[in-house]
PDB file of C-alpha atoms in Angstrom:
ATOM      1  CA  MET A   4      96.907  72.939 208.587  1.00 50.00           C
ATOM      2  CA  GLU A   5      94.698  70.577 209.953  1.00 48.00           C
ATOM      3  CA  ALA A   6      96.793  68.945 211.880  1.00 47.00           C
ATOM      4  CA  ASN A   7      98.037  72.117 213.321  1.00 51.00           C
ATOM      5  CA  GLN A   8      94.735  73.131 214.200  1.00 50.00           C
ATOM      6  CA  LYS A   9      93.953  69.669 215.789  1.00 50.00           C
ATOM      7  CA  THR A  10      96.911  69.921 217.942  1.00 55.00           C
ATOM      8  CA  GLY A  11      95.161  73.313 219.165  1.00 53.00           C
ATOM      9  CA  SER A  12      91.925  72.015 219.984  1.00 54.00           C
ATOM     10  CA  SER A  13      93.825  69.031 222.013  1.00 58.00           C
ATOM     11  CA  THR A  14      95.898  71.548 224.044  1.00 71.00           C
ATOM     12  CA  ILE A  15      93.175  73.957 224.710  1.00 73.00           C
ATOM     13  CA  LEU A  16      90.763  70.562 226.081  1.00 63.00           C
ATOM     14  CA  GLN A  17      93.830  69.047 228.521  1.00 70.00           C
ATOM     15  CA  LYS A  18      94.360  72.917 229.460  1.00 74.00           C
ATOM     16  CA  LEU A  19      90.692  72.773 230.415  1.00 71.00           C
ATOM     17  CA  GLY A  20      90.707  69.319 231.634  1.00 69.00           C
ATOM     18  CA  LYS A  21      93.390  70.385 234.253  1.00 76.00           C
ATOM     19  CA  SER A  22      91.947  73.512 235.227  1.00 78.00           C
ATOM     20  CA  VAL A  23      88.713  71.711 236.189  1.00 75.00           C
ATOM     21  CA  GLU A  24      90.688  68.926 238.026  1.00 78.00           C
ATOM     22  CA  TYR A  25      92.629  71.761 239.971  1.00 82.00           C
ATOM     23  CA  PHE A  26      89.328  73.371 240.830  1.00 81.00           C
ATOM     24  CA  GLU A  27      87.974  69.865 241.851  1.00 82.00           C
ATOM     25  CA  VAL A  28      91.104  69.299 244.099  1.00 85.00           C
ATOM     26  CA  VAL A  29      90.926  72.814 245.527  1.00 87.00           C
ATOM     27  CA  VAL A  30      86.725  72.157 246.502  1.00 85.00           C
ATOM     28  CA  LEU A  31      87.457  68.746 247.917  1.00 87.00           C
ATOM     29  CA  SER A  32      90.282  69.950 250.343  1.00 89.00           C
ATOM     30  CA  VAL A  33      89.084  72.960 250.934  1.00 90.00           C
ATOM     31  CA  SER A  34      85.762  71.166 252.115  1.00 89.00           C
ATOM     32  CA  VAL A  35      87.161  68.432 254.073  1.00 90.00           C
ATOM     33  CA  PHE A  36      89.211  71.107 256.594  1.00 93.00           C
ATOM     34  CA  ALA A  37      86.746  73.350 256.795  1.00 91.00           C
ATOM     35  CA  LEU A  38      84.259  70.594 257.672  1.00 91.00           C
ATOM     36  CA  ALA A  39      86.780  68.814 260.204  1.00 91.00           C
ATOM     37  CA  THR A  40      87.855  72.661 261.474  1.00 91.00           C
ATOM     38  CA  LEU A  41      83.574  73.363 261.978  1.00 90.00           C
ATOM     39  CA  VAL A  42      83.283  70.188 264.004  1.00 88.00           C
ATOM     40  CA  ILE A  43      85.507  70.554 266.435  1.00 89.00           C
ATOM     41  CA  VAL A  44      85.334  73.840 266.911  1.00 89.00           C
ATOM     42  CA  ASN A  45      81.508  73.433 267.390  1.00 88.00           C
ATOM     43  CA  VAL A  46      82.606  70.584 269.949  1.00 88.00           C
ATOM     44  CA  PHE A  47      84.479  73.043 272.085  1.00 89.00           C
ATOM     45  CA  ALA A  48      81.533  75.575 271.499  1.00 87.00           C
ATOM     46  CA  ARG A  49      79.020  73.391 272.971  1.00 85.00           C
ATOM     47  CA  THR A  50      80.939  72.131 276.197  1.00 84.00           C
ATOM     48  CA  PHE A  51      82.239  75.569 277.068  1.00 84.00           C
ATOM     49  CA  TYR A  52      79.529  78.234 275.855  1.00 82.00           C
ATOM     50  CA  ARG A  53      76.405  77.355 273.098  1.00 82.00           C
ATOM     51  CA  SER A  54      76.567  74.926 269.890  1.00 81.00           C
ATOM     52  CA  ILE A  55      76.821  77.090 266.611  1.00 82.00           C
ATOM     53  CA  TYR A  56      73.563  78.007 265.373  1.00 84.00           C
ATOM     54  CA  PHE A  57      74.871  77.247 261.885  1.00 84.00           C
ATOM     55  CA  ALA A  58      76.883  74.823 262.165  1.00 85.00           C
ATOM     56  CA  GLU A  59      74.648  72.046 261.333  1.00 85.00           C
ATOM     57  CA  GLU A  60      73.601  73.822 257.828  1.00 86.00           C
ATOM     58  CA  ILE A  61      77.187  74.619 257.268  1.00 88.00           C
ATOM     59  CA  ALA A  62      78.174  71.033 257.645  1.00 89.00           C
ATOM     60  CA  GLU A  63      75.177  69.904 255.396  1.00 87.00           C
ATOM     61  CA  LEU A  64      76.528  72.610 252.939  1.00 88.00           C
ATOM     62  CA  LEU A  65      79.604  71.081 252.663  1.00 90.00           C
ATOM     63  CA  THR A  66      79.073  67.807 252.866  1.00 91.00           C
ATOM     64  CA  ILE A  67      77.011  68.490 249.700  1.00 90.00           C
ATOM     65  CA  LEU A  68      79.642  69.926 248.133  1.00 89.00           C
ATOM     66  CA  ILE A  69      82.318  67.289 248.747  1.00 90.00           C
ATOM     67  CA  THR A  70      80.198  64.331 247.657  1.00 89.00           C
ATOM     68  CA  PHE A  71      79.000  65.497 244.427  1.00 89.00           C
ATOM     69  CA  ALA A  72      82.576  67.187 244.009  1.00 85.00           C
ATOM     70  CA  GLY A  73      84.254  64.013 244.726  1.00 87.00           C
ATOM     71  CA  VAL A  74      81.890  61.825 242.306  1.00 87.00           C
ATOM     72  CA  SER A  75      83.337  63.661 238.714  1.00 85.00           C
ATOM     73  CA  TYR A  76      86.841  64.020 240.804  1.00 85.00           C
ATOM     74  CA  ALA A  77      86.616  60.001 241.474  1.00 85.00           C
ATOM     75  CA  VAL A  78      85.451  59.286 237.611  1.00 85.00           C
ATOM     76  CA  ARG A  79      88.559  61.399 236.577  1.00 83.00           C
ATOM     77  CA  LYS A  80      91.147  58.749 238.571  1.00 81.00           C
ATOM     78  CA  ALA A  81      89.149  55.479 238.209  1.00 77.00           C
ATOM     79  CA  ARG A  82      88.660  55.376 242.099  1.00 75.00           C
ATOM     80  CA  HIS A  83      84.970  54.462 241.872  1.00 69.00           C
ATOM     81  CA  ILE A  84      83.628  51.769 243.004  1.00 67.00           C
ATOM     82  CA  ARG A  85      83.941  49.102 240.185  1.00 66.00           C
ATOM     83  CA  MET A  86      83.939  44.957 240.187  1.00 63.00           C
ATOM     84  CA  GLY A  87      87.381  44.572 239.814  1.00 66.00           C
ATOM     85  CA  ALA A  88      87.701  40.421 239.539  1.00 67.00           C
ATOM     86  CA  PHE A  89      85.897  39.937 237.169  1.00 73.00           C
ATOM     87  CA  PHE A  90      86.795  42.510 234.759  1.00 73.00           C
ATOM     88  CA  ASP A  91      90.714  42.319 235.588  1.00 72.00           C
ATOM     89  CA  ALA A  92      90.319  37.975 234.916  1.00 76.00           C
ATOM     90  CA  ALA A  93      88.975  38.542 231.690  1.00 77.00           C
ATOM     91  CA  PRO A  94      90.743  39.178 228.175  1.00 82.00           C
ATOM     92  CA  PRO A  95      92.075  42.569 226.931  1.00 79.00           C
ATOM     93  CA  LYS A  96      89.068  42.484 224.375  1.00 83.00           C
ATOM     94  CA  LEU A  97      86.275  41.512 226.532  1.00 85.00           C
ATOM     95  CA  GLN A  98      87.675  43.985 229.168  1.00 83.00           C
ATOM     96  CA  LYS A  99      87.536  46.394 225.856  1.00 86.00           C
ATOM     97  CA  ALA A 100      83.673  45.876 225.247  1.00 88.00           C
ATOM     98  CA  MET A 101      83.247  46.230 228.598  1.00 87.00           C
ATOM     99  CA  ILE A 102      84.293  49.335 229.723  1.00 87.00           C
ATOM    100  CA  PHE A 103      82.497  50.856 226.341  1.00 90.00           C
ATOM    101  CA  ILE A 104      78.892  49.513 228.265  1.00 90.00           C
ATOM    102  CA  ILE A 105      79.717  50.650 231.836  1.00 88.00           C
ATOM    103  CA  CYS A 106      81.235  53.925 230.703  1.00 89.00           C
ATOM    104  CA  ALA A 107      77.977  54.443 228.496  1.00 92.00           C
ATOM    105  CA  VAL A 108      74.971  52.969 230.649  1.00 92.00           C
ATOM    106  CA  SER A 109      77.097  55.203 233.444  1.00 90.00           C
ATOM    107  CA  GLY A 110      77.244  57.975 231.711  1.00 92.00           C
ATOM    108  CA  LEU A 111      73.812  58.223 230.985  1.00 95.00           C
ATOM    109  CA  VAL A 112      72.726  57.364 234.416  1.00 94.00           C
ATOM    110  CA  MET A 113      74.773  60.647 235.088  1.00 93.00           C
ATOM    111  CA  PHE A 114      73.282  62.790 232.441  1.00 95.00           C
ATOM    112  CA  LEU A 115      69.714  61.398 233.603  1.00 96.00           C
ATOM    113  CA  MET A 116      70.591  62.482 237.513  1.00 94.00           C
ATOM    114  CA  ALA A 117      71.806  65.848 236.489  1.00 94.00           C
ATOM    115  CA  TYR A 118      68.747  66.187 234.616  1.00 95.00           C
ATOM    116  CA  TYR A 119      66.136  65.492 237.652  1.00 95.00           C
ATOM    117  CA  SER A 120      68.656  66.892 240.518  1.00 93.00           C
ATOM    118  CA  TYR A 121      68.524  70.644 238.037  1.00 93.00           C
ATOM    119  CA  GLY A 122      64.673  70.285 237.830  1.00 93.00           C
ATOM    120  CA  TYR A 123      64.825  69.485 242.288  1.00 91.00           C
ATOM    121  CA  MET A 124      67.182  73.040 242.085  1.00 91.00           C
ATOM    122  CA  SER A 125      64.963  75.320 239.874  1.00 92.00           C
ATOM    123  CA  GLN A 126      62.134  73.679 241.861  1.00 91.00           C
ATOM    124  CA  ALA A 127      63.253  74.721 245.162  1.00 88.00           C
ATOM    125  CA  ARG A 128      64.652  78.134 243.525  1.00 89.00           C
ATOM    126  CA  ASN A 129      61.165  79.012 242.264  1.00 91.00           C
ATOM    127  CA  MET A 130      59.506  78.172 245.756  1.00 89.00           C
ATOM    128  CA  SER A 131      61.996  80.722 247.236  1.00 85.00           C
ATOM    129  CA  HIS A 132      62.826  78.123 249.847  1.00 85.00           C
ATOM    130  CA  VAL A 133      65.645  79.311 252.305  1.00 86.00           C
ATOM    131  CA  THR A 134      67.610  77.127 255.011  1.00 83.00           C
ATOM    132  CA  PRO A 135      66.552  77.375 258.320  1.00 83.00           C
ATOM    133  CA  ALA A 136      69.095  79.465 260.557  1.00 80.00           C
ATOM    134  CA  LEU A 137      70.776  81.364 258.434  1.00 82.00           C
ATOM    135  CA  ARG A 138      68.084  82.060 255.507  1.00 84.00           C
ATOM    136  CA  LEU A 139      69.674  81.817 252.488  1.00 85.00           C
ATOM    137  CA  PRO A 140      68.393  80.328 249.292  1.00 89.00           C
ATOM    138  CA  TYR A 141      68.632  76.634 249.629  1.00 88.00           C
ATOM    139  CA  TRP A 142      69.322  76.232 245.808  1.00 90.00           C
ATOM    140  CA  THR A 143      72.673  77.234 246.535  1.00 87.00           C
ATOM    141  CA  PHE A 144      73.225  73.999 248.497  1.00 85.00           C
ATOM    142  CA  VAL A 145      72.229  72.136 246.138  1.00 89.00           C
ATOM    143  CA  ALA A 146      73.577  73.805 242.802  1.00 89.00           C
ATOM    144  CA  ILE A 147      76.395  71.324 242.981  1.00 89.00           C
ATOM    145  CA  ILE A 148      74.689  68.524 242.442  1.00 91.00           C
ATOM    146  CA  PRO A 149      73.334  68.961 238.581  1.00 92.00           C
ATOM    147  CA  LEU A 150      76.918  70.239 238.064  1.00 90.00           C
ATOM    148  CA  GLY A 151      78.550  67.416 239.510  1.00 90.00           C
ATOM    149  CA  PHE A 152      76.596  65.143 237.735  1.00 92.00           C
ATOM    150  CA  PHE A 153      77.216  66.289 234.832  1.00 92.00           C
ATOM    151  CA  SER A 154      80.732  66.658 235.097  1.00 89.00           C
ATOM    152  CA  ALA A 155      81.210  62.745 235.724  1.00 89.00           C
ATOM    153  CA  GLY A 156      79.062  62.370 232.877  1.00 91.00           C
ATOM    154  CA  ILE A 157      81.432  64.331 231.141  1.00 90.00           C
ATOM    155  CA  GLN A 158      84.068  61.909 232.316  1.00 89.00           C
ATOM    156  CA  TYR A 159      82.370  58.904 231.522  1.00 91.00           C
ATOM    157  CA  MET A 160      82.041  60.239 227.446  1.00 90.00           C
ATOM    158  CA  ARG A 161      85.813  60.691 227.708  1.00 87.00           C
ATOM    159  CA  THR A 162      86.664  57.475 228.579  1.00 88.00           C
ATOM    160  CA  ILE A 163      84.591  55.969 225.824  1.00 89.00           C
ATOM    161  CA  ILE A 164      86.336  58.779 223.621  1.00 88.00           C
ATOM    162  CA  LYS A 165      89.933  57.622 225.133  1.00 86.00           C
ATOM    163  CA  ASN A 166      89.500  53.644 224.358  1.00 87.00           C
ATOM    164  CA  ILE A 167      87.995  54.483 220.794  1.00 87.00           C
ATOM    165  CA  LYS A 168      91.871  56.192 219.938  1.00 85.00           C
ATOM    166  CA  GLU A 169      93.509  54.006 222.413  1.00 83.00           C
ATOM    167  CA  GLU A 170      94.470  50.304 222.019  1.00 81.00           C
ATOM    168  CA  ALA A 171      94.892  49.567 225.603  1.00 81.00           C
ATOM    169  CA  VAL A 172      92.009  49.269 228.273  1.00 81.00           C
ATOM    170  CA  TRP A 173      91.753  52.947 229.751  1.00 81.00           C
ATOM    171  CA  LEU A 174      89.384  52.610 233.253  1.00 81.00           C
ATOM    172  CA  SER A 175      89.191  56.621 233.018  1.00 80.00           C
ATOM    173  CA  PRO A 176      90.567  59.467 230.698  1.00 78.00           C
ATOM    174  CA  GLU A 177      93.342  59.476 232.597  1.00 76.00           C
ATOM    175  CA  GLN A 178      93.862  56.161 234.177  1.00 75.00           C
ATOM    176  CA  GLN A 179      95.143  53.265 231.799  1.00 74.00           C
ATOM    177  CA  GLY A 180      93.858  50.182 233.219  1.00 65.00           C
ATOM    178  CA  GLU A 181      95.891  47.322 235.821  1.00 55.00           C
ATOM    179  CA  TYR A 182      96.337  50.557 237.894  1.00 48.00           C
ATOM    180  CA  GLU A 183      96.603  48.686 241.108  1.00 49.00           C
ATOM    181  CA  ALA A 184      99.121  45.894 239.313  1.00 48.00           C
ATOM    182  CA  GLU A 185     101.780  49.149 237.926  1.00 52.00           C
ATOM    183  CA  GLU A 186     101.179  50.563 241.856  1.00 54.00           C
ATOM    184  CA  LEU A 187     102.779  47.671 243.414  1.00 50.00           C
ATOM    185  CA  GLN A 188     105.281  47.021 240.368  1.00 56.00           C
ATOM    186  CA  GLN A 189     106.037  50.625 241.598  1.00 61.00           C
ATOM    187  CA  MET A 190     106.534  49.972 245.475  1.00 60.00           C
ATOM    188  CA  ALA A 191     107.586  46.377 244.392  1.00 60.00           C
ATOM    189  CA  GLU A 192     111.134  48.546 242.988  1.00 68.00           C
ATOM    190  CA  GLU A 193     111.119  50.572 245.219  1.00 70.00           C
ATOM    191  CA  TYR A 194     111.840  48.171 248.465  1.00 67.00           C
ATOM    192  CA  GLN A 195     114.007  46.668 245.835  1.00 72.00           C
ATOM    193  CA  ALA A 196     116.471  49.411 245.582  1.00 72.00           C
ATOM    194  CA  VAL A 197     116.272  50.392 249.308  1.00 71.00           C
ATOM    195  CA  GLY A 198     116.667  46.457 249.828  1.00 70.00           C
ATOM    196  CA  GLU A 199     120.166  46.570 247.656  1.00 75.00           C
ATOM    197  CA  GLU A 200     121.282  49.686 249.399  1.00 75.00           C
ATOM    198  CA  LEU A 201     120.690  47.895 252.735  1.00 71.00           C
ATOM    199  CA  LYS A 202     122.886  44.716 251.790  1.00 68.00           C
ATOM    200  CA  LYS A 203     125.538  47.095 250.134  1.00 74.00           C
ATOM    201  CA  GLU A 204     125.831  48.770 253.596  1.00 69.00           C
ATOM    202  CA  THR A 205     125.944  45.443 255.326  1.00 67.00           C
ATOM    203  CA  MET A 206     128.638  44.280 253.417  1.00 68.00           C
ATOM    204  CA  ASP A 207     130.924  47.180 253.539  1.00 65.00           C
ATOM    205  CA  ASN A 208     130.209  47.182 257.548  1.00 60.00           C
ATOM    206  CA  VAL A 209     131.371  43.705 256.878  1.00 53.00           C
ATOM    207  CA  ASP A 210     134.229  44.254 254.975  1.00 56.00           C
ATOM    208  CA  GLU A 211     135.105  47.182 257.669  1.00 57.00           C
ATOM    209  CA  THR A 212     135.336  44.975 260.784  1.00 57.00           C
ATOM    210  CA  SER A 213     137.119  42.409 258.782  1.00 56.00           C
ATOM    211  CA  GLU A 214     140.018  44.776 258.205  1.00 55.00           C
ATOM    212  CA  GLU A 215     140.206  45.446 261.723  1.00 56.00           C
ATOM    213  CA  ASP A 216     140.606  42.244 262.766  1.00 54.00           C
ATOM    214  CA  GLY A 217     142.996  41.712 260.616  1.00 54.00           C
ATOM    215  CA  GLU A 218     145.250  44.786 261.436  1.00 54.00           C
ATOM    216  CA  LYS A 219     144.589  43.887 265.327  1.00 51.00           C
ATOM    217  CA  LYS A 220     145.757  39.898 264.709  1.00 49.00           C
ATOM    218  CA  PRO A 221     149.397  40.109 264.471  1.00 50.00           C
TER     219      PRO A 221
END
């Protein structure tokens, strides 16, 4: 019974994690596309007529959205900036200890930033700040900031839990250590397979050429 409950809980958490990841990917993809389109359209508008008056505000909103939604996604995929030279050279036990310290400190910083940014958002909402052009509530522009920091802190806590459960070193909840080496190994295997196919095709062509020459000699 307890095992079934644990399995059900883990399944729910996995589905929730996948849903959050999907949301982050959609937000990042749409925001980057929208920002690029807005900049290009505004260039043409400024060249042939006049600039779009709200382009700067929308660009600011999209930049904030990309930045702070990307924080959580980078932590989830272990693509954030890290000092990998010393970490990769350390033995596994030291790596384990280091990842606990790194994630604990980073998670604490993320939660503190989420707290302070939420206070800033609340102050902007209470003071009824609005944007100059569109006259939109400014707090809606910065609402993603505490959410992004909080989500990143959750990912660091998930990384600690993952490293407690698993013997191997995990850089994030979804990425094990040495991902660079794994990717390079996969690329090497792919290139080796392509090389073998080319070698086989070359040998077949040589055999066909030899047979044709043999038939012509008599």
